Amino acid sequence: RPASASYIYWRGAIAPAALAQSVCLSVLLATRDAITPLQIVGMAALVNIVGDAALCVWPLQWGCAGAAAATSFSTLFGCAFMLRVLARKKLLPRIRVPTKLEIRALLEYTGPLLGITITRLIGFLSMQRAAMRLGVQHLAAYQICINSMVFFLLFGEPLSQLSQTKLPALIDAQDGKSVLDILKSILKLAAITAVAVATLPYLFLTFGSGSFSKDPAVQLLASQTAPSIFLAVATAIMTVAVDGAMLASRDFMFILFWGTCTCLIQLNRLSRCTSLAAIFGTFTFRLGTYAVAALGRAALGKGNLGRIIAKFRKQQQQQQQQQIQ
């Protein structure tokens, strides 16, 4: 417990810097500058590695607290450099008290988004509780599986950033043709990425779980869960791309409604799960149904995204009829 508490203290102390770094990263990506954030993240990772060696191994040997301190220093390093880059680009705003209009506009975005985040967090916590009920070995295998899944899901995040960078301006301009073309391109890229990236955790859990556990039973459970992780990662990457488009169209109430419904269904199914594969299956079901519902909504001309696409298709049909006549 003292080691866990020290880790929480260190990480909690730099939480504002971590949030600021995330915002800065999104702003830099919105300017279509992906190289500068990559360089900063790479240097921050190097700082983290050096810090782990110095604070955990030698000379200080702080253990868990040292690992947390190294991560905290790397986060502060990355945040400081990103703020410096934004200042050079003249994109760093001055610190001031926001107006009521600005607060209202912010709450229109962050309010539903907070609800969406809470439902997703509840889903992950419930999955871990379901794994705990299965026993110690199942819980150990679950930790290996969930960590590998979350790690490889990070490769799908640029797809969401791409949607949120490209689509908002086109949606505001009611440019249905460009919206549809970009959406198709992102979905094609997501499909290829989903299969390619999902193969990696499958191979790792099938052949490499022994690097994290020497228990043969835990290794067997991890390898048995590998197919479910493949489906979960592939589905999640596709969903991340779709979710980015829905966020770009500001269809928050639909996301919140569907996220709440699928969360309740997942909680119901988790209470009956008797294997790790079934636990991750609820995750795949939840994301898959959301992605299908979101794409179906757009295809039927519903929501901001669907209405713009439907309007463009109607204009296309009218032009074709005029050409025929």
Coordinates of C-alpha atoms in Angstrom, one line a residue:
R1 CA 0.0 0.0 0.0
P2 CA 2.7 2.6 0.8
A3 CA 4.3 1.9 -2.7
S4 CA 0.9 2.3 -4.4
A5 CA 0.1 5.5 -2.4
S6 CA 3.5 7.0 -3.4
Y7 CA 2.8 6.3 -7.0
I8 CA -0.6 8.0 -6.8
Y9 CA 0.9 11.0 -5.1
W10 CA 3.5 11.5 -7.8
R11 CA 1.1 11.0 -10.7
G12 CA -1.7 13.1 -9.0
A13 CA 0.7 16.0 -8.4
I14 CA 1.3 16.4 -12.2
A15 CA -2.2 15.7 -13.4
P16 CA -2.7 19.3 -14.6
A17 CA 0.5 19.0 -16.6
A18 CA -0.7 15.7 -18.1
L19 CA -4.0 17.3 -19.1
A20 CA -2.3 20.4 -20.6
Q21 CA 0.1 18.1 -22.5
S22 CA -2.9 16.3 -24.0
V23 CA -4.6 19.6 -25.0
C24 CA -1.3 20.9 -26.6
L25 CA -0.9 17.6 -28.5
S26 CA -4.4 18.0 -30.0
V27 CA -3.7 21.6 -31.0
L28 CA -0.5 20.7 -32.7
L29 CA -2.1 17.9 -34.6
A30 CA -4.9 20.3 -35.6
T31 CA -2.2 22.4 -37.3
R32 CA -1.2 19.3 -39.3
D33 CA 2.2 19.2 -37.5
A34 CA 2.7 15.6 -36.5
I35 CA 6.5 15.7 -36.6
T36 CA 7.1 18.2 -33.7
P37 CA 4.8 16.2 -31.2
L38 CA 6.5 13.0 -32.3
Q39 CA 10.0 14.5 -31.5
I40 CA 8.8 15.8 -28.1
V41 CA 7.1 12.6 -27.1
G42 CA 10.3 10.7 -28.2
M43 CA 12.5 13.0 -26.0
A44 CA 10.0 12.6 -23.1
A45 CA 10.2 8.9 -23.4
L46 CA 14.0 9.0 -23.3
V47 CA 13.8 11.2 -20.1
N48 CA 11.4 8.6 -18.6
I49 CA 13.8 5.7 -19.4
V50 CA 16.8 7.6 -17.9
G51 CA 14.8 8.6 -14.9
D52 CA 13.7 5.0 -14.3
A53 CA 17.3 3.8 -14.4
A54 CA 18.5 6.6 -12.0
L55 CA 15.5 6.6 -9.6
C56 CA 14.7 2.9 -9.5
V57 CA 17.9 1.0 -10.2
W58 CA 20.9 3.2 -9.3
P59 CA 21.8 5.3 -7.4
L60 CA 18.6 6.2 -5.6
Q61 CA 16.6 2.9 -5.7
W62 CA 13.3 4.5 -4.9
G63 CA 11.3 1.5 -6.3
C64 CA 7.7 2.3 -7.3
A65 CA 8.0 5.9 -6.2
G66 CA 11.0 6.3 -8.5
A67 CA 9.1 4.9 -11.4
A68 CA 6.3 7.4 -10.7
A69 CA 8.7 10.3 -10.3
A70 CA 10.4 9.5 -13.6
T71 CA 7.1 9.4 -15.4
S72 CA 6.1 12.7 -13.7
F73 CA 9.4 14.4 -14.8
S74 CA 8.9 13.2 -18.4
T75 CA 5.4 14.5 -18.4
L76 CA 6.5 17.9 -17.2
F77 CA 9.3 17.9 -19.8
G78 CA 6.9 17.1 -22.6
C79 CA 4.3 19.6 -21.5
A80 CA 6.9 22.4 -21.2
F81 CA 8.3 21.8 -24.7
M82 CA 4.8 21.6 -26.2
L83 CA 3.8 24.9 -24.6
R84 CA 7.0 26.4 -25.9
V85 CA 6.2 25.3 -29.5
L86 CA 2.7 26.7 -29.2
A87 CA 4.1 30.0 -28.0
R88 CA 6.5 30.1 -31.1
K89 CA 3.5 29.4 -33.4
K90 CA 1.6 32.2 -31.6
L91 CA -1.1 29.7 -30.6
L92 CA -0.6 29.9 -26.8
P93 CA -3.5 31.8 -25.3
R94 CA -3.1 34.2 -22.4
I95 CA -4.3 33.0 -19.0
R96 CA -7.5 34.9 -18.1
V97 CA -10.9 34.4 -16.5
P98 CA -13.3 33.0 -19.2
T99 CA -16.5 34.8 -19.9
K100 CA -20.0 33.3 -19.2
L101 CA -20.5 32.7 -23.0
E102 CA -17.2 30.8 -23.2
I103 CA -18.0 28.7 -20.1
R104 CA -21.5 27.9 -21.6
A105 CA -19.9 26.9 -24.9
L106 CA -17.3 24.7 -23.1
L107 CA -20.0 23.0 -20.9
E108 CA -22.0 22.1 -24.1
Y109 CA -19.0 20.1 -25.1
T110 CA -17.5 18.8 -21.8
G111 CA -20.8 18.0 -20.1
P112 CA -21.9 15.2 -22.5
L113 CA -18.2 14.2 -23.0
L114 CA -17.8 13.7 -19.2
G115 CA -20.8 11.5 -19.1
I116 CA -19.4 9.4 -22.0
T117 CA -16.1 9.1 -20.3
I118 CA -17.8 7.9 -17.0
T119 CA -19.8 5.2 -18.8
R120 CA -16.6 3.9 -20.5
L121 CA -14.7 4.0 -17.2
I122 CA -17.5 2.0 -15.5
G123 CA -17.2 -0.6 -18.2
F124 CA -13.5 -1.1 -17.7
L125 CA -13.9 -1.3 -13.9
S126 CA -16.7 -3.8 -14.2
M127 CA -14.5 -6.0 -16.5
Q128 CA -11.8 -6.1 -13.9
R129 CA -14.3 -7.0 -11.1
A130 CA -15.6 -9.8 -13.3
A131 CA -12.0 -11.1 -13.7
M132 CA -11.4 -10.9 -10.0
R133 CA -14.4 -13.2 -9.4
L134 CA -12.8 -15.9 -11.5
G135 CA -9.7 -16.3 -9.3
V136 CA -6.1 -15.1 -8.9
Q137 CA -4.7 -16.8 -12.0
H138 CA -7.6 -15.4 -14.1
L139 CA -6.9 -12.0 -12.7
A140 CA -3.2 -12.2 -13.5
A141 CA -4.0 -13.3 -17.1
Y142 CA -6.5 -10.5 -17.4
Q143 CA -3.9 -7.9 -16.5
I144 CA -1.6 -9.2 -19.2
C145 CA -4.4 -9.2 -21.7
I146 CA -5.9 -5.8 -20.8
N147 CA -2.5 -4.1 -20.8
S148 CA -1.6 -5.5 -24.2
M149 CA -5.0 -4.5 -25.6
V150 CA -4.8 -0.9 -24.2
F151 CA -1.2 -0.5 -25.5
F152 CA -2.1 -1.5 -29.1
L153 CA -5.3 0.5 -29.0
L154 CA -3.1 3.6 -28.9
F155 CA -2.2 3.0 -32.5
G156 CA -5.8 3.7 -33.5
E157 CA -6.0 7.1 -31.7
P158 CA -4.5 9.0 -34.7
L159 CA -7.6 7.9 -36.7
S160 CA -9.8 9.7 -34.2
Q161 CA -7.5 12.7 -34.3
L162 CA -7.7 12.7 -38.1
S163 CA -11.5 12.7 -38.1
Q164 CA -11.6 15.5 -35.5
T165 CA -9.0 17.5 -37.4
K166 CA -10.4 17.2 -41.0
L167 CA -14.2 17.0 -40.6
P168 CA -15.3 19.9 -38.3
A169 CA -14.5 22.7 -40.8
L170 CA -16.1 20.7 -43.7
I171 CA -19.2 20.0 -41.6
D172 CA -19.6 23.7 -40.7
A173 CA -19.2 24.6 -44.4
Q174 CA -21.8 22.0 -45.4
D175 CA -19.3 20.4 -47.8
G176 CA -21.0 17.0 -48.1
K177 CA -18.8 15.7 -50.9
S178 CA -15.6 16.3 -49.0
V179 CA -17.1 14.9 -45.8
L180 CA -18.1 11.7 -47.5
D181 CA -14.8 11.3 -49.3
I182 CA -12.7 11.8 -46.1
L183 CA -15.0 9.6 -44.1
K184 CA -14.6 6.8 -46.7
S185 CA -10.9 7.2 -46.7
I186 CA -10.6 7.1 -42.9
L187 CA -12.8 4.0 -42.7
K188 CA -10.7 2.2 -45.3
L189 CA -7.5 3.2 -43.5
A190 CA -9.1 2.1 -40.2
A191 CA -10.0 -1.4 -41.6
I192 CA -6.5 -2.0 -42.8
T193 CA -5.0 -0.7 -39.5
A194 CA -7.5 -2.7 -37.4
V195 CA -6.4 -6.1 -38.9
A196 CA -2.7 -5.3 -38.9
V197 CA -2.5 -3.9 -35.4
A198 CA -4.9 -6.6 -33.9
T199 CA -2.6 -9.3 -35.1
L200 CA 0.2 -8.0 -32.9
P201 CA -1.4 -8.6 -29.4
Y202 CA -2.7 -11.9 -30.7
L203 CA 0.8 -13.1 -31.5
F204 CA 2.1 -11.6 -28.2
L205 CA -0.5 -13.4 -26.1
T206 CA -0.1 -16.6 -28.0
F207 CA 3.7 -16.8 -27.9
G208 CA 5.1 -14.1 -25.6
S209 CA 3.0 -14.1 -22.4
G210 CA 5.8 -16.0 -20.7
S211 CA 7.8 -12.8 -20.6
F212 CA 5.3 -11.4 -18.0
S213 CA 4.4 -14.6 -16.1
K214 CA 6.2 -17.8 -15.4
D215 CA 3.0 -19.5 -14.3
P216 CA 2.0 -22.1 -17.0
A217 CA -1.7 -21.7 -16.0
V218 CA -1.6 -17.9 -16.5
Q219 CA 0.2 -18.4 -19.8
L220 CA -2.4 -20.8 -21.0
L221 CA -5.3 -18.5 -20.0
A222 CA -3.6 -15.6 -21.8
S223 CA -3.1 -17.7 -25.0
Q224 CA -6.8 -18.9 -24.9
T225 CA -7.9 -15.3 -24.7
A226 CA -5.8 -14.2 -27.6
P227 CA -8.6 -14.6 -30.3
S228 CA -10.9 -12.4 -28.1
I229 CA -8.2 -9.8 -27.8
F230 CA -7.8 -9.8 -31.6
L231 CA -11.5 -9.1 -32.1
A232 CA -11.5 -6.5 -29.3
V233 CA -8.6 -4.5 -30.7
A234 CA -9.8 -4.7 -34.3
T235 CA -13.3 -3.6 -33.3
A236 CA -12.0 -0.9 -31.1
I237 CA -9.8 0.7 -33.8
M238 CA -12.7 0.8 -36.2
T239 CA -14.9 2.3 -33.5
V240 CA -12.3 4.9 -32.6
A241 CA -12.4 6.1 -36.2
V242 CA -16.2 6.2 -36.2
D243 CA -16.2 7.9 -32.8
G244 CA -13.9 10.6 -34.1
A245 CA -16.3 11.4 -36.8
M246 CA -19.2 11.5 -34.4
L247 CA -17.3 13.8 -32.1
A248 CA -16.4 16.0 -35.0
S249 CA -20.1 16.3 -35.9
R250 CA -20.9 17.2 -32.2
D251 CA -23.5 14.5 -32.0
F252 CA -22.9 14.2 -28.3
M253 CA -26.3 13.2 -27.1
F254 CA -26.4 10.2 -29.5
I255 CA -23.0 9.1 -28.2
L256 CA -24.1 9.5 -24.6
F257 CA -27.4 7.7 -25.1
W258 CA -25.8 4.8 -26.9
G259 CA -22.9 4.6 -24.5
T260 CA -25.2 4.5 -21.5
C261 CA -27.4 1.7 -23.1
T262 CA -24.4 -0.4 -24.1
C263 CA -22.9 0.1 -20.7
L264 CA -26.0 -1.3 -19.0
I265 CA -26.0 -4.2 -21.3
Q266 CA -22.4 -4.9 -20.7
L267 CA -22.9 -4.8 -16.9
N268 CA -25.7 -7.3 -17.2
R269 CA -23.6 -9.7 -19.4
L270 CA -20.5 -9.3 -17.2
S271 CA -22.4 -10.7 -14.2
R272 CA -22.7 -14.0 -16.1
C273 CA -19.2 -14.3 -17.6
T274 CA -17.3 -17.4 -16.7
S275 CA -14.1 -16.9 -18.8
L276 CA -11.8 -14.1 -19.8
A277 CA -12.9 -14.5 -23.5
A278 CA -16.4 -13.8 -22.5
I279 CA -15.4 -10.7 -20.5
F280 CA -13.5 -9.2 -23.5
G281 CA -16.4 -10.3 -25.6
T282 CA -18.7 -7.9 -23.8
F283 CA -16.2 -5.1 -24.6
T284 CA -16.2 -6.1 -28.3
F285 CA -20.0 -6.2 -28.3
R286 CA -20.3 -2.8 -26.7
L287 CA -18.0 -1.1 -29.2
G288 CA -19.2 -3.0 -32.2
T289 CA -22.8 -2.2 -31.7
Y290 CA -22.0 1.5 -31.1
A291 CA -20.0 1.7 -34.4
V292 CA -22.8 -0.1 -36.4
A293 CA -25.4 2.2 -34.9
A294 CA -23.3 5.4 -35.6
L295 CA -22.7 4.3 -39.2
G296 CA -26.4 3.4 -39.6
R297 CA -27.4 6.7 -38.3
A298 CA -25.2 8.5 -40.8
A299 CA -26.4 6.3 -43.7
L300 CA -30.1 7.0 -42.8
G301 CA -29.5 10.8 -42.9
K302 CA -29.8 11.3 -39.1
G303 CA -27.6 13.5 -37.0
N304 CA -25.4 16.3 -38.2
L305 CA -23.1 14.0 -40.2
G306 CA -26.0 12.1 -41.8
R307 CA -27.9 15.2 -42.8
I308 CA -24.9 16.6 -44.6
I309 CA -24.3 13.4 -46.5
A310 CA -28.0 13.0 -47.3
K311 CA -28.1 16.5 -48.6
F312 CA -25.1 15.9 -50.9
R313 CA -26.6 12.6 -52.2
K314 CA -29.9 14.4 -52.9
Q315 CA -28.0 17.1 -54.9
Q316 CA -26.2 14.4 -56.8
Q317 CA -29.5 12.7 -57.8
Q318 CA -31.0 16.0 -58.9
Q319 CA -27.9 16.7 -61.1
Q320 CA -28.1 13.2 -62.6
Q321 CA -31.8 13.7 -63.4
Q322 CA -31.2 17.0 -65.0
Q323 CA -28.4 15.5 -67.2
I324 CA -30.8 12.7 -68.3
Q325 CA -33.5 15.2 -69.2

